[in-house]
Coordinates of C-alpha atoms in Angstrom, one line a residue:
M1 CA 13.5 -27.1 71.9
N2 CA 14.2 -30.3 69.9
E3 CA 17.2 -30.6 67.6
V4 CA 15.3 -30.1 64.3
A5 CA 13.6 -27.0 65.6
Q6 CA 17.0 -25.6 66.9
I7 CA 18.6 -26.1 63.5
S8 CA 15.6 -24.4 61.8
E9 CA 16.0 -21.5 64.2
D10 CA 19.8 -21.3 63.6
V11 CA 19.3 -21.0 59.8
R12 CA 16.6 -18.3 60.2
N13 CA 18.7 -16.3 62.7
A14 CA 21.7 -16.5 60.4
S15 CA 19.7 -15.2 57.5
V16 CA 18.4 -12.1 59.3
S17 CA 21.6 -11.4 61.3
T18 CA 23.7 -8.3 60.7
D19 CA 26.5 -10.5 59.2
P20 CA 24.8 -13.5 57.5
I21 CA 27.9 -14.5 55.6
A22 CA 29.9 -15.0 58.8
A23 CA 26.9 -16.8 60.3
Y24 CA 26.7 -19.2 57.3
D25 CA 30.4 -19.9 57.6
E26 CA 29.9 -21.1 61.2
L27 CA 26.8 -23.2 60.3
R28 CA 28.7 -24.8 57.4
Q29 CA 31.1 -26.2 60.0
Q30 CA 28.4 -27.5 62.2
C31 CA 26.1 -29.3 59.7
P32 CA 26.4 -29.1 55.9
V33 CA 22.8 -30.0 55.3
M34 CA 20.2 -28.5 57.5
H35 CA 16.4 -28.4 57.7
D36 CA 14.5 -25.1 57.9
R37 CA 10.8 -24.5 57.9
H38 CA 11.1 -21.5 55.6
L39 CA 14.0 -22.6 53.3
H40 CA 13.4 -26.4 53.5
R41 CA 16.6 -28.4 53.0
V42 CA 19.5 -26.0 53.0
L43 CA 22.8 -27.0 51.4
F44 CA 25.9 -25.2 52.7
R45 CA 28.9 -27.1 51.1
H46 CA 30.4 -26.4 47.7
E47 CA 30.5 -30.1 46.8
D48 CA 26.8 -30.6 47.6
V49 CA 25.6 -27.5 45.8
L50 CA 27.7 -28.2 42.7
S51 CA 26.4 -31.8 42.6
V52 CA 22.8 -30.5 42.6
L53 CA 23.5 -27.9 39.9
K54 CA 25.0 -30.5 37.6
D55 CA 22.3 -33.1 38.1
H56 CA 19.4 -31.4 36.4
K57 CA 17.6 -34.7 36.0
T58 CA 17.3 -35.3 39.7
F59 CA 16.8 -31.7 40.7
S60 CA 14.2 -29.7 39.0
N61 CA 14.3 -25.9 38.4
A62 CA 10.5 -25.7 38.1
V63 CA 10.1 -24.2 41.6
S64 CA 7.8 -21.3 40.9
R65 CA 4.0 -21.0 40.4
H66 CA 4.7 -18.4 37.6
V67 CA 6.0 -18.9 34.1
S68 CA 9.8 -18.4 34.2
V69 CA 11.6 -18.7 30.9
P70 CA 14.0 -20.5 30.7
N71 CA 15.5 -20.7 34.2
G72 CA 12.3 -22.1 35.7
M73 CA 12.1 -24.9 33.1
D74 CA 13.5 -28.4 32.8
Q75 CA 14.6 -30.3 29.7
P76 CA 13.6 -30.6 26.9
E77 CA 11.6 -27.3 27.2
H78 CA 14.6 -25.5 28.8
T79 CA 16.9 -26.5 26.0
V80 CA 14.6 -25.0 23.3
Y81 CA 14.3 -21.6 25.0
R82 CA 18.0 -21.6 26.2
A83 CA 19.0 -21.9 22.5
L84 CA 16.7 -19.0 21.7
I85 CA 18.1 -16.5 24.2
E86 CA 21.9 -17.4 24.3
P87 CA 22.7 -15.5 21.0
Y88 CA 21.5 -12.3 22.7
F89 CA 24.6 -12.5 25.0
S90 CA 27.1 -13.4 22.3
A91 CA 30.6 -11.8 22.1
E92 CA 29.5 -9.8 19.1
R93 CA 26.5 -8.3 20.9
M94 CA 28.7 -7.5 23.9
A95 CA 31.2 -5.7 21.7
A96 CA 28.5 -3.7 20.1
F97 CA 27.0 -2.7 23.4
E98 CA 30.3 -1.9 25.1
P99 CA 30.6 1.8 24.0
V100 CA 27.0 2.5 24.9
C101 CA 27.5 0.9 28.4
R102 CA 30.8 2.7 28.9
Q103 CA 29.2 6.1 28.1
I104 CA 26.5 5.5 30.7
A105 CA 29.0 4.6 33.3
A106 CA 31.3 7.6 32.4
N107 CA 28.3 10.0 32.5
L108 CA 27.2 8.8 36.0
V109 CA 30.7 9.0 37.4
K110 CA 31.1 12.5 36.0
Q111 CA 27.7 13.6 37.5
A112 CA 28.3 12.0 40.9
P113 CA 29.2 14.3 43.8
K114 CA 32.9 14.7 44.4
N115 CA 34.9 15.2 47.6
R116 CA 31.8 14.8 49.8
E117 CA 29.8 11.9 51.2
F118 CA 26.7 10.7 49.3
E119 CA 24.4 7.7 49.2
F120 CA 26.0 5.4 46.7
I121 CA 23.4 2.6 46.3
E122 CA 20.3 4.8 45.8
D123 CA 22.0 7.6 43.8
F124 CA 24.5 5.6 41.7
A125 CA 24.4 1.8 41.7
R126 CA 20.6 1.5 41.2
V127 CA 20.5 4.3 38.7
Y128 CA 23.3 2.6 36.7
A129 CA 21.6 -0.8 36.7
V130 CA 18.3 0.7 35.4
Q131 CA 20.0 2.8 32.7
V132 CA 22.3 0.1 31.3
Q133 CA 19.4 -2.5 31.3
C134 CA 17.1 -0.1 29.4
A135 CA 19.9 0.7 26.9
F136 CA 20.6 -3.0 26.4
L137 CA 17.0 -3.8 25.7
G138 CA 16.2 -0.7 23.7
W139 CA 13.8 0.7 26.2
P140 CA 13.1 4.5 26.3
E141 CA 14.7 6.9 28.9
S142 CA 11.1 7.7 30.0
L143 CA 11.1 4.3 31.8
H144 CA 14.1 5.2 34.0
E145 CA 12.3 6.8 36.8
P146 CA 9.3 4.4 36.8
L147 CA 11.7 1.5 37.0
N148 CA 13.7 3.2 39.7
Q149 CA 10.5 3.5 41.7
W150 CA 9.5 0.0 40.9
V151 CA 12.8 -1.3 42.2
R152 CA 12.2 0.4 45.5
K153 CA 8.7 -1.0 45.8
N154 CA 9.8 -4.5 44.9
H155 CA 12.7 -4.3 47.4
Q156 CA 10.4 -3.2 50.2
A157 CA 7.8 -5.9 49.4
T158 CA 10.4 -8.6 49.3
L159 CA 11.9 -7.6 52.6
A160 CA 8.5 -7.6 54.2
Q161 CA 7.6 -10.9 52.5
D162 CA 4.3 -9.3 51.5
R163 CA 3.1 -11.8 49.0
Q164 CA 0.1 -9.8 47.8
A165 CA 2.3 -6.7 47.3
M166 CA 4.9 -8.8 45.5
S167 CA 2.3 -10.2 43.1
D168 CA 0.8 -6.7 42.4
I169 CA 4.3 -5.3 41.8
A170 CA 5.1 -8.1 39.4
L171 CA 1.9 -7.4 37.5
E172 CA 2.9 -3.7 37.3
F173 CA 6.2 -4.7 35.8
D174 CA 4.6 -7.0 33.3
G175 CA 2.4 -4.0 32.3
Y176 CA 5.5 -2.0 31.3
I177 CA 6.6 -4.8 29.1
R178 CA 3.2 -5.4 27.4
S179 CA 3.0 -1.7 26.7
L180 CA 6.4 -1.8 24.9
L181 CA 5.3 -4.9 22.9
K182 CA 2.0 -3.1 21.9
E183 CA 3.9 0.0 20.8
R184 CA 6.2 -2.1 18.6
R185 CA 3.4 -4.0 17.0
Q186 CA 1.6 -0.7 16.2
A187 CA 4.9 0.6 14.7
G188 CA 5.2 -2.4 12.4
N189 CA 8.3 -2.1 10.2
Q190 CA 9.1 1.2 11.9
A191 CA 9.6 -0.5 15.3
P192 CA 13.0 0.1 16.9
N193 CA 15.7 -2.3 15.8
D194 CA 16.5 -3.5 19.3
I195 CA 16.6 -6.7 21.4
T196 CA 13.0 -6.3 22.5
T197 CA 11.8 -6.1 18.9
A198 CA 14.1 -9.0 17.9
L199 CA 12.5 -11.2 20.6
M200 CA 9.0 -10.5 19.2
R201 CA 10.1 -11.8 15.8
E202 CA 11.5 -15.1 17.1
T203 CA 9.9 -18.4 16.5
V204 CA 10.0 -21.7 18.4
N205 CA 9.2 -24.9 16.5
G206 CA 8.0 -22.7 13.6
Q207 CA 5.5 -20.8 15.7
P208 CA 5.7 -17.2 17.0
V209 CA 6.8 -16.9 20.6
P210 CA 3.7 -16.1 22.7
D211 CA 3.6 -12.8 24.5
E212 CA 3.5 -14.6 27.9
V213 CA 6.9 -16.1 27.1
I214 CA 8.4 -12.9 25.8
V215 CA 7.2 -11.1 29.0
S216 CA 8.7 -13.8 31.1
I217 CA 12.1 -13.6 29.3
L218 CA 12.2 -9.9 29.6
R219 CA 11.1 -9.9 33.2
N220 CA 13.8 -12.4 34.2
W221 CA 16.5 -10.5 32.4
T222 CA 15.4 -7.2 33.9
V223 CA 14.2 -8.0 37.4
G224 CA 17.2 -10.1 38.1
E225 CA 19.6 -7.7 36.5
L226 CA 18.4 -4.6 38.2
G227 CA 18.8 -5.8 41.8
T228 CA 21.9 -7.9 41.2
I229 CA 24.0 -5.4 39.2
A230 CA 23.2 -2.7 41.8
A231 CA 24.2 -5.1 44.6
C232 CA 27.4 -6.0 42.8
V233 CA 28.5 -2.4 42.2
G234 CA 28.0 -1.6 45.9
I235 CA 29.9 -4.7 47.0
L236 CA 32.8 -3.9 44.7
V237 CA 33.0 -0.2 45.7
K238 CA 32.9 -1.0 49.4
Y239 CA 35.5 -3.7 49.1
L240 CA 38.0 -1.4 47.3
A241 CA 37.1 1.6 49.5
E242 CA 38.4 -0.4 52.5
R243 CA 41.5 -1.5 50.7
L244 CA 43.3 1.5 49.2
K245 CA 46.4 -0.5 48.1
L246 CA 44.2 -2.9 46.1
Q247 CA 42.2 0.0 44.7
H248 CA 45.5 1.7 43.6
Q249 CA 46.6 -1.6 41.9
M250 CA 43.4 -1.8 40.0
R251 CA 43.9 1.7 38.7
Y252 CA 47.2 0.9 37.2
K253 CA 46.7 -2.7 36.3
P254 CA 43.2 -2.8 34.8
K255 CA 43.8 -6.1 33.1
L256 CA 43.5 -7.7 36.6
L257 CA 40.1 -6.2 37.1
P258 CA 37.8 -8.9 35.6
A259 CA 39.3 -11.7 37.7
T260 CA 39.4 -9.5 40.8
I261 CA 35.7 -8.6 40.4
D262 CA 34.7 -12.3 40.2
E263 CA 36.8 -13.0 43.3
I264 CA 35.4 -10.2 45.3
L265 CA 31.9 -11.3 44.5
R266 CA 32.8 -14.9 45.5
I267 CA 34.0 -13.5 48.9
H268 CA 30.9 -11.3 49.3
P269 CA 28.1 -12.7 47.2
P270 CA 25.4 -10.5 45.6
L271 CA 22.9 -13.5 45.5
M272 CA 22.4 -15.5 48.7
A273 CA 20.6 -18.6 47.4
S274 CA 18.6 -20.4 44.7
R275 CA 16.1 -23.2 44.8
R276 CA 15.5 -26.7 43.4
V277 CA 13.0 -29.5 43.9
A278 CA 14.1 -33.2 44.1
S279 CA 12.3 -35.2 41.4
K280 CA 13.2 -38.5 43.2
A281 CA 14.6 -39.7 46.5
V282 CA 18.3 -39.1 46.9
T283 CA 21.0 -38.8 49.6
I284 CA 23.0 -35.6 50.0
G285 CA 25.6 -35.0 52.6
G286 CA 24.6 -38.2 54.3
Q287 CA 20.9 -37.1 54.6
A288 CA 17.9 -38.6 52.8
I289 CA 16.0 -36.2 50.6
E290 CA 12.5 -37.3 49.6
A291 CA 11.0 -36.9 46.1
G292 CA 9.2 -33.5 46.0
E293 CA 11.3 -32.0 48.7
R294 CA 12.5 -28.4 48.2
L295 CA 16.1 -27.4 48.5
T296 CA 17.8 -24.1 49.1
L297 CA 21.3 -23.9 47.5
L298 CA 23.2 -21.4 49.6
W299 CA 25.6 -19.6 47.3
A300 CA 26.7 -17.4 50.2
S301 CA 28.1 -20.4 51.9
A302 CA 29.2 -22.7 49.0
N303 CA 31.4 -20.1 47.4
R304 CA 33.2 -19.7 50.7
D305 CA 33.8 -23.4 51.5
E306 CA 37.2 -23.9 53.0
A307 CA 37.4 -27.4 51.4
V308 CA 37.6 -25.6 48.0
F309 CA 38.9 -22.1 48.7
G310 CA 41.1 -22.5 51.8
N311 CA 40.8 -19.1 53.6
P312 CA 37.5 -17.9 52.1
D313 CA 38.4 -14.2 52.7
E314 CA 41.7 -14.4 50.8
L315 CA 41.5 -12.7 47.5
R316 CA 43.3 -14.7 44.8
T317 CA 42.9 -14.1 41.1
D318 CA 44.7 -17.4 40.2
R319 CA 41.8 -19.7 41.3
E320 CA 40.2 -22.2 39.0
P321 CA 37.3 -20.1 37.5
S322 CA 35.0 -23.1 37.3
Q323 CA 35.0 -23.4 41.1
N324 CA 33.4 -20.0 41.5
L325 CA 29.6 -20.5 41.5
L326 CA 28.9 -16.8 41.1
Y327 CA 26.9 -17.4 37.9
G328 CA 25.9 -21.0 38.7
A329 CA 26.9 -24.2 37.0
G330 CA 25.5 -26.9 34.8
I331 CA 22.8 -26.3 32.1
H332 CA 21.2 -23.5 34.1
I333 CA 24.4 -21.4 34.4
C334 CA 23.4 -17.8 34.0
P335 CA 23.2 -16.9 30.2
G336 CA 23.5 -13.2 31.0
A337 CA 26.9 -13.6 32.7
P338 CA 28.8 -12.0 29.7
L339 CA 26.5 -8.9 30.0
A340 CA 26.9 -8.7 33.8
R341 CA 30.7 -9.0 33.6
L342 CA 30.8 -6.3 30.9
E343 CA 28.7 -3.9 32.9
L344 CA 30.7 -4.4 36.1
R345 CA 34.0 -4.1 34.4
L346 CA 33.1 -0.9 32.7
V347 CA 31.6 0.9 35.6
M348 CA 34.6 0.0 37.8
E349 CA 37.0 1.1 35.1
E350 CA 35.2 4.5 34.9
L351 CA 35.1 4.9 38.7
L352 CA 38.8 4.1 39.0
R353 CA 39.8 6.2 36.0
D354 CA 37.9 9.4 36.9
T355 CA 38.7 9.5 40.7
S356 CA 41.9 9.7 42.6
R357 CA 40.5 7.5 45.2
F358 CA 37.2 6.6 46.9
S359 CA 36.4 5.8 50.5
L360 CA 33.5 5.0 52.8
G361 CA 31.7 7.9 54.3
E362 CA 32.3 9.1 57.9
N363 CA 28.9 10.2 59.0
T364 CA 26.8 7.1 58.5
W365 CA 27.4 3.3 58.3
P366 CA 26.7 0.8 55.5
V367 CA 23.4 -1.0 55.9
H368 CA 23.5 -4.7 54.9
A369 CA 20.7 -6.0 52.7
K370 CA 18.4 -8.6 54.2
Y371 CA 17.9 -12.2 52.9
P372 CA 17.3 -13.1 50.1
A373 CA 19.2 -10.0 48.8
G374 CA 22.9 -9.6 49.1
G375 CA 25.1 -6.5 49.2
F376 CA 23.9 -3.3 50.9
D377 CA 20.7 -1.3 51.2
A378 CA 22.7 1.9 52.0
L379 CA 26.4 2.7 51.4
P380 CA 27.8 6.1 52.2
V381 CA 30.8 6.8 49.8
K382 CA 33.2 9.7 49.0
L383 CA 34.6 10.0 45.5
F384 CA 37.8 12.1 45.6
V385 CA 39.1 14.1 42.6
E386 CA 42.3 16.0 42.9
N387 CA 42.2 19.7 42.2
C388 CA 38.4 19.6 42.1
C389 CA 37.0 23.2 41.5
G390 CA 34.0 22.4 43.7
A391 CA 31.4 22.9 40.9
C392 CA 30.7 19.1 40.8
S393 CA 29.8 18.9 44.5

């Protein structure tokens, strides 16, 4: 096997291993820029990934065949649509949504089994992600179960890399959105006063926003949010379940929770990678990249780079926040970061407040998600409540 083929095989094997994060740590030491026949040029180092993120002129975000607004756009189109969506994640909107989001989290914690093992990802984390996203967008509760089923199908198709199934499932999701848009148009002035209706009334350059663009925006917000929030909640609960001292500290010092959440998700990323395309020839990490060449930016490696973070497994809440690439960097930094941070803080606050402790289950083991997903596909957890009468079990 020649050297290029061996490198390609190393990246593929790392991505499908039982512990890809540890495998990426090892590969980062060997060769910071690798070639892979599936992932193309793979960047492992924080310095290289950050340089690509900040150079939007050289590295294009237009990597998909499908309309992707605005994260799949370049300037000047990206700037126009970014300005349209950013107000939906303003501090004022987050403050208004906080009590609704907290109530959803509190209800789920109250309803969750106590003092016995249960499947946390399927029965809590994914349910929470669907419910808070529907509430944020103003979607009806009748969509909860269809979206839960859709998440399962999408996850299975992605794992299998079944392109036809993935395409069919995407069309199914678009159908949900188009039905919501149709209902609101039929309702006219009686349409719900929510974010989905507000998007329908937006204009760009004096013209109404086309349905194709509205569908893309809502798809990006929802599809990304559902999988990522569920993954994040699972990662956070597992991390604290294995560290009872830190879990206890978070209960009694909740002001430390936001920084701790970001740091845990740096250590164990919910998103493994993103993509770019080089618009011109350039050199990265001492290697020549040709115009048109595709790149994979490996968050799961860059956010653990020893050159920036020292011991990548050390949890430190005093790190420079801008070094953490959890939500990206540059003009394409995640616009929904304020919403994600709010949702994660509130669900962890409620879990910590309404339990005496939580731990991993004893009868089954966590199952790691497979690339490109992060987190866990299955996570057995026990939520303990002192003096529980047993009725909640």
